[in-house]
Short mmCIF file of C-alpha atoms in Angstrom, two decimals:
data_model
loop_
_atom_site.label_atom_id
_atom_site.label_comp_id
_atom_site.label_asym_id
_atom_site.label_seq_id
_atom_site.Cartn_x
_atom_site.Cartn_y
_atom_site.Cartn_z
CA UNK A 1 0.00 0.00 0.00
CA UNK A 2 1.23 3.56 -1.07
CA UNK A 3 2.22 5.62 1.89
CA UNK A 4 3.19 8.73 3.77
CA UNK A 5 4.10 9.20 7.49
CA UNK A 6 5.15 12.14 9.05
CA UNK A 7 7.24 12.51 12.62
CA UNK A 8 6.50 13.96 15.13
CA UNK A 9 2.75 14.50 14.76
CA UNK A 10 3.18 17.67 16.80
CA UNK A 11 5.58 19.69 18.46
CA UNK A 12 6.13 23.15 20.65
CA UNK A 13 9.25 24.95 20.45
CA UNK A 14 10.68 28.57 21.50
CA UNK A 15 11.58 30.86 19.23
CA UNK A 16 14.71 31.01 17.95
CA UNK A 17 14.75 27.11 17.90
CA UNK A 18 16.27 24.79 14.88
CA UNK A 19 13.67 22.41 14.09
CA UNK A 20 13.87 19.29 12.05
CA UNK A 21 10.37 17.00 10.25
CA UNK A 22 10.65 13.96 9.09
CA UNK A 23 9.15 11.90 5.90
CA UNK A 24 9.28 8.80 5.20
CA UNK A 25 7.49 6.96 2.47
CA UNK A 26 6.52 3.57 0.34
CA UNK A 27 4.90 3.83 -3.01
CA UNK A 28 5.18 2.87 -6.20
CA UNK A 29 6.89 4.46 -9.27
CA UNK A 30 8.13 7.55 -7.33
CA UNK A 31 8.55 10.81 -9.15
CA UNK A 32 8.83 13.40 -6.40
CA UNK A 33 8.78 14.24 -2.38
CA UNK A 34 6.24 17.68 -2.18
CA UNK A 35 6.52 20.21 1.12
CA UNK A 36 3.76 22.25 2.09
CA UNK A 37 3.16 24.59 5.07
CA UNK A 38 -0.58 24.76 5.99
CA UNK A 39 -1.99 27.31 8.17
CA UNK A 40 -5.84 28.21 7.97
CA UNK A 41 -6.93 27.31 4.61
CA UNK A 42 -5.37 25.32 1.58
CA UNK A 43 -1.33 24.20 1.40
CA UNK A 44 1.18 26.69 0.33
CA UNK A 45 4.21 25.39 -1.77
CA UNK A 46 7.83 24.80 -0.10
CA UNK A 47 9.63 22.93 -2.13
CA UNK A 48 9.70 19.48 -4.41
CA UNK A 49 12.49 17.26 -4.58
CA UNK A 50 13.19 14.84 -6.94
CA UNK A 51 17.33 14.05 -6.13
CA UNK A 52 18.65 12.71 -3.12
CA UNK A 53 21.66 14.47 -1.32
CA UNK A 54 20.80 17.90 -3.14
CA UNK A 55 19.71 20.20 -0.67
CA UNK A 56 16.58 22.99 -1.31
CA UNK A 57 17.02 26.02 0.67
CA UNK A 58 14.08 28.69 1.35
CA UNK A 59 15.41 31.56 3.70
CA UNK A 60 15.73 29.67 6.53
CA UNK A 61 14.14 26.53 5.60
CA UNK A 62 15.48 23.61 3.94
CA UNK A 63 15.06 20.03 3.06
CA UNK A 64 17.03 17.42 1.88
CA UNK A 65 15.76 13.99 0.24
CA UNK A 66 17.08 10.41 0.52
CA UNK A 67 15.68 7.94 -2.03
CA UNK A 68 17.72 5.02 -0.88
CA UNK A 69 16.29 5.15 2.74
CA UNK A 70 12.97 6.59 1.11
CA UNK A 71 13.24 9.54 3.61
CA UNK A 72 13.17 13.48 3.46
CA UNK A 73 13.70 16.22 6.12
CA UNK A 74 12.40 19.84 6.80
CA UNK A 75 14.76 21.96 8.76
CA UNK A 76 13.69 25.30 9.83
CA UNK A 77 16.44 27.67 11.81
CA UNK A 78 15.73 30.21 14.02
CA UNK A 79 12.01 29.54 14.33
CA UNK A 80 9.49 32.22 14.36
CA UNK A 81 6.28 32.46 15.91
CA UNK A 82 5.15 32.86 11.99
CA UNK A 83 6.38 29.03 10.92
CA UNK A 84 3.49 28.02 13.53
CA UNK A 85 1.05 25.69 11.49
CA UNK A 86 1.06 22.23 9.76
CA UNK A 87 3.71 21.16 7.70
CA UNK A 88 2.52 18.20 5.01
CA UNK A 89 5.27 15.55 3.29
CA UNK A 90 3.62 14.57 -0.04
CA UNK A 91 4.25 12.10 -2.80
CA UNK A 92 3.74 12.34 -6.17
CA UNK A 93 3.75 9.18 -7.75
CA UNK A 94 2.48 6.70 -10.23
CA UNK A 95 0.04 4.27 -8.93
CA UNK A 96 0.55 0.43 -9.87
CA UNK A 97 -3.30 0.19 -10.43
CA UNK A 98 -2.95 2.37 -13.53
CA UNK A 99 -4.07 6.17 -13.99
CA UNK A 100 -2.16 9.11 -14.07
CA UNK A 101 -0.14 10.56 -10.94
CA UNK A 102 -1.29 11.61 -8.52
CA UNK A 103 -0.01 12.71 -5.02
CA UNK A 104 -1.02 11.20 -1.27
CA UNK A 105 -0.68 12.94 1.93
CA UNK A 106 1.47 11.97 4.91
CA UNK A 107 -0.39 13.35 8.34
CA UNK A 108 1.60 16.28 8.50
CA UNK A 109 3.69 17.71 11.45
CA UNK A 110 1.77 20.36 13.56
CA UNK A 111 4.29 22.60 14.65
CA UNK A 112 3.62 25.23 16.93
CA UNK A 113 6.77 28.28 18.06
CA UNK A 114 5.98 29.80 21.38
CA UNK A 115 7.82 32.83 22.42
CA UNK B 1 2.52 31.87 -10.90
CA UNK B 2 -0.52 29.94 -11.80
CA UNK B 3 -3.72 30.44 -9.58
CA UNK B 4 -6.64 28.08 -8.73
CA UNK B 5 -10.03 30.06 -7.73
CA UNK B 6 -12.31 27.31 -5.25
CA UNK B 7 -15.97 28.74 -4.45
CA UNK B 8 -17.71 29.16 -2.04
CA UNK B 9 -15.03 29.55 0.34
CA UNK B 10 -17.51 28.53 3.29
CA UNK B 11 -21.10 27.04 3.03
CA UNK B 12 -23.94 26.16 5.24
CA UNK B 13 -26.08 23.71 3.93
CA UNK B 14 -29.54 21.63 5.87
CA UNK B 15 -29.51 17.91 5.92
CA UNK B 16 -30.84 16.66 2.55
CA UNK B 17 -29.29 19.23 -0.08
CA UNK B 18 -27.18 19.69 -2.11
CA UNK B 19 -23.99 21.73 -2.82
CA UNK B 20 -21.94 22.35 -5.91
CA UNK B 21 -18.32 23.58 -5.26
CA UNK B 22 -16.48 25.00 -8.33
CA UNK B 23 -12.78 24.84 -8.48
CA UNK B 24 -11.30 27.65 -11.40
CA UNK B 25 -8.01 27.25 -13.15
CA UNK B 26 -7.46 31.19 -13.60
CA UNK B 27 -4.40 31.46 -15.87
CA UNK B 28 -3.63 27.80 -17.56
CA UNK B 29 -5.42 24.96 -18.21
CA UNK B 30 -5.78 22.13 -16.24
CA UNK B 31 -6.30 18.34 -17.94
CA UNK B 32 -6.45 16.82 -14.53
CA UNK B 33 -8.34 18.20 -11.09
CA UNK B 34 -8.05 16.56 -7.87
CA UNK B 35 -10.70 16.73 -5.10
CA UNK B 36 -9.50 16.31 -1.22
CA UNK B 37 -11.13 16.33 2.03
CA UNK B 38 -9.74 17.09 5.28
CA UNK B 39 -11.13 16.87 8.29
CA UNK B 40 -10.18 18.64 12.09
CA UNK B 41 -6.31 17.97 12.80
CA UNK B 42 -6.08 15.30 9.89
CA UNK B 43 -4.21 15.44 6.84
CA UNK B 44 -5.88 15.75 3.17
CA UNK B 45 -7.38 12.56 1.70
CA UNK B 46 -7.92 12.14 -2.00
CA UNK B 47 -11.04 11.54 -2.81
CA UNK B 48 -11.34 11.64 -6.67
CA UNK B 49 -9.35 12.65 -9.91
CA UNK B 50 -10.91 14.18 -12.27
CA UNK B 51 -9.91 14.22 -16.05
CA UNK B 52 -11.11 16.82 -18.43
CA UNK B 53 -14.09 15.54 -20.99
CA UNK B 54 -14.07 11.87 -19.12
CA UNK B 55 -15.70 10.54 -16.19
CA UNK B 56 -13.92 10.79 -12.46
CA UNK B 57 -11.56 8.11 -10.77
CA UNK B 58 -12.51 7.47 -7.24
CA UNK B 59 -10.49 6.56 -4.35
CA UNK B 60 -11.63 3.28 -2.53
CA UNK B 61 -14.33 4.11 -0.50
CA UNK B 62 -15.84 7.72 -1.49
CA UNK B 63 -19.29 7.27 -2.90
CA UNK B 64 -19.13 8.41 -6.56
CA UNK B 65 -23.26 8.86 -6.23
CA UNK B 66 -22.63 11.28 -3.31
CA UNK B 67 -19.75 13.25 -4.95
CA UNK B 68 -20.57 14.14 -8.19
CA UNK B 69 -17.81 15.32 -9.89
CA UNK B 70 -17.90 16.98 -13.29
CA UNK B 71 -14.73 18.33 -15.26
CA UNK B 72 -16.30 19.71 -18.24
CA UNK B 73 -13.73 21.98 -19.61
CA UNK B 74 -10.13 22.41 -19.17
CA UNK B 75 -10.48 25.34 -16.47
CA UNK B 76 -13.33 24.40 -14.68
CA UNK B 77 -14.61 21.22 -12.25
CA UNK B 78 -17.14 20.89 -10.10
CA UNK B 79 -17.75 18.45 -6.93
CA UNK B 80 -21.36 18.14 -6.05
CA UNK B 81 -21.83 17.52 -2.60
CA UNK B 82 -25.34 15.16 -3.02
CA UNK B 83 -28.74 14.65 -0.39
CA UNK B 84 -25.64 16.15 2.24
CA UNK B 85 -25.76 15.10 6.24
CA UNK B 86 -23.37 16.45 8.91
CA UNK B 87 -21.02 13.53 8.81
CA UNK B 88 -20.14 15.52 5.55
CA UNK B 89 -19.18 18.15 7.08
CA UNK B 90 -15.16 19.20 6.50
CA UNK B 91 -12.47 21.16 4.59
CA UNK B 92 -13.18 20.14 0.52
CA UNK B 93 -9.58 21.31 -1.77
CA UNK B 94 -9.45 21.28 -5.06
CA UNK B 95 -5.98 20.65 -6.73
CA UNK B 96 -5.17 21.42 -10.56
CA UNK B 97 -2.25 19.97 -12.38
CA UNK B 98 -0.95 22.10 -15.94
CA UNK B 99 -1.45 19.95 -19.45
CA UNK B 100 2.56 20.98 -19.50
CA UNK B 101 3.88 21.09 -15.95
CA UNK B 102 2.61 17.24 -14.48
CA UNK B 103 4.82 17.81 -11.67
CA UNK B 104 3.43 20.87 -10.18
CA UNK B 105 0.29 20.71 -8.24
CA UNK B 106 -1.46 24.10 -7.55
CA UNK B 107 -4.21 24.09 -4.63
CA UNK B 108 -7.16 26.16 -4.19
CA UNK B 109 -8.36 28.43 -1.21
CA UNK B 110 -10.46 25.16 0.05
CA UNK B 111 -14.12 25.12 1.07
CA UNK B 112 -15.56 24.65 4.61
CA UNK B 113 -18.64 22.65 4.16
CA UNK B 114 -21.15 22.77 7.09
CA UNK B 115 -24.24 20.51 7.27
CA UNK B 116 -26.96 21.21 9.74
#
């Protein structure tokens, strides 16, 4: 079965704190690992990665994929009360069942920066 | 960068109708639209897949009787929300994928869909 799983499934911090989400997945015909932040409404884009070892960067986020150990990571430096919401891992992917590609959903990470 | 217009952004619907949500592709067109739901603290499920000019692919277990879902142009699908009760009630996205960019996904605003 085609998954997603996300760790921790929450998790408070101060500001100022480094902060590291994990992804780890199983599916079939893999084309790409997705981040999103989500905060009230629908995801917003972080980054898609499609190599392992090369590193995305985003101000001060960045993630990193592994294909070999089917794992990627979301670091975020010097947290701000701002990066408070949920952070979702997705894969895009071809299913073995036939159809196009599509993308599933790991639980996402609900992070939350306290002053 | 290419947007994707979902409407209504909230609704409040009685037990027993039904509600249409429209999901826009503003600026490109869009051969495939995906429909998720997402309810309190959980992450987004996919629910259907919806190709332009053909009939929708549903995920194991959504009701394709209750979720009507039409893609009748290349900008422009629709999920029908049919005969709707309260366990219906959650966070409806609409994704839209570019005929020449198959690896970006770009979401809408979402819908809040309340059943009383």
């Amino acid at each position: 079965e085609d998954k997603v799983v996300q760790s921790p499934l929450s998790l408070v911090v101060h500001e100022g704190d480094t902060v590291t989400l994990n992804c780890s997945y199983e599916v079939t015909n893999f084309r790409s690992l997705l981040w999103y932040k989500q905060e009230k409404k629908a995801p917003t884009f972080l980054f898609m990665l499609t190599s392992s070892g090369i590193e995305k960067k985003s101000g001060r986020l960045s993630s990193i994929l592994d294909k070999k150990e089917l794992f990627s990571i979301l670091n975020i430096t010097a947290t701000q009360t701002g990066d408070s919401a949920v952070y979702l891992c997705a894969v895009d992917f071809l299913p073995s069942t036939g159809g196009g590609n599509k993308l599933t959903f790991g639980t996402g990470t609900q992070l939350k920066v306290e002053l | 960068g290419a947007v994707v217009s979902q409407h209504p952004s909230r609704v409040i619907c009685k037990s027993g109708t039904s509600v249409k949500i429209e999901c826009r592709s503003l600026d490109f067109q869009a051969t495939t639209m995906f429909w998720y739901r997402q309810f309190p603290k959980q992450s987004l499920m996919l629910m259907a897949t919806s190709n332009e000019g053909s009939k929708a692919t549903y995920e194991q277990g959504v009701e394709k009787d209750k979720f009507l879902i039409n893609h009748a142009s290349l900008t422009l699908s629709t999920l029908t929300v049919t005969s709707a009760h309260p366990e219906d009630s959650s966070f409806y996205i609409c994704s839209a994928r570019e005929i020449d960019r198959e690896f970006l996904y770009f979401f809408g605003q979402g819908t809040r869909l309340t059943v009383v």
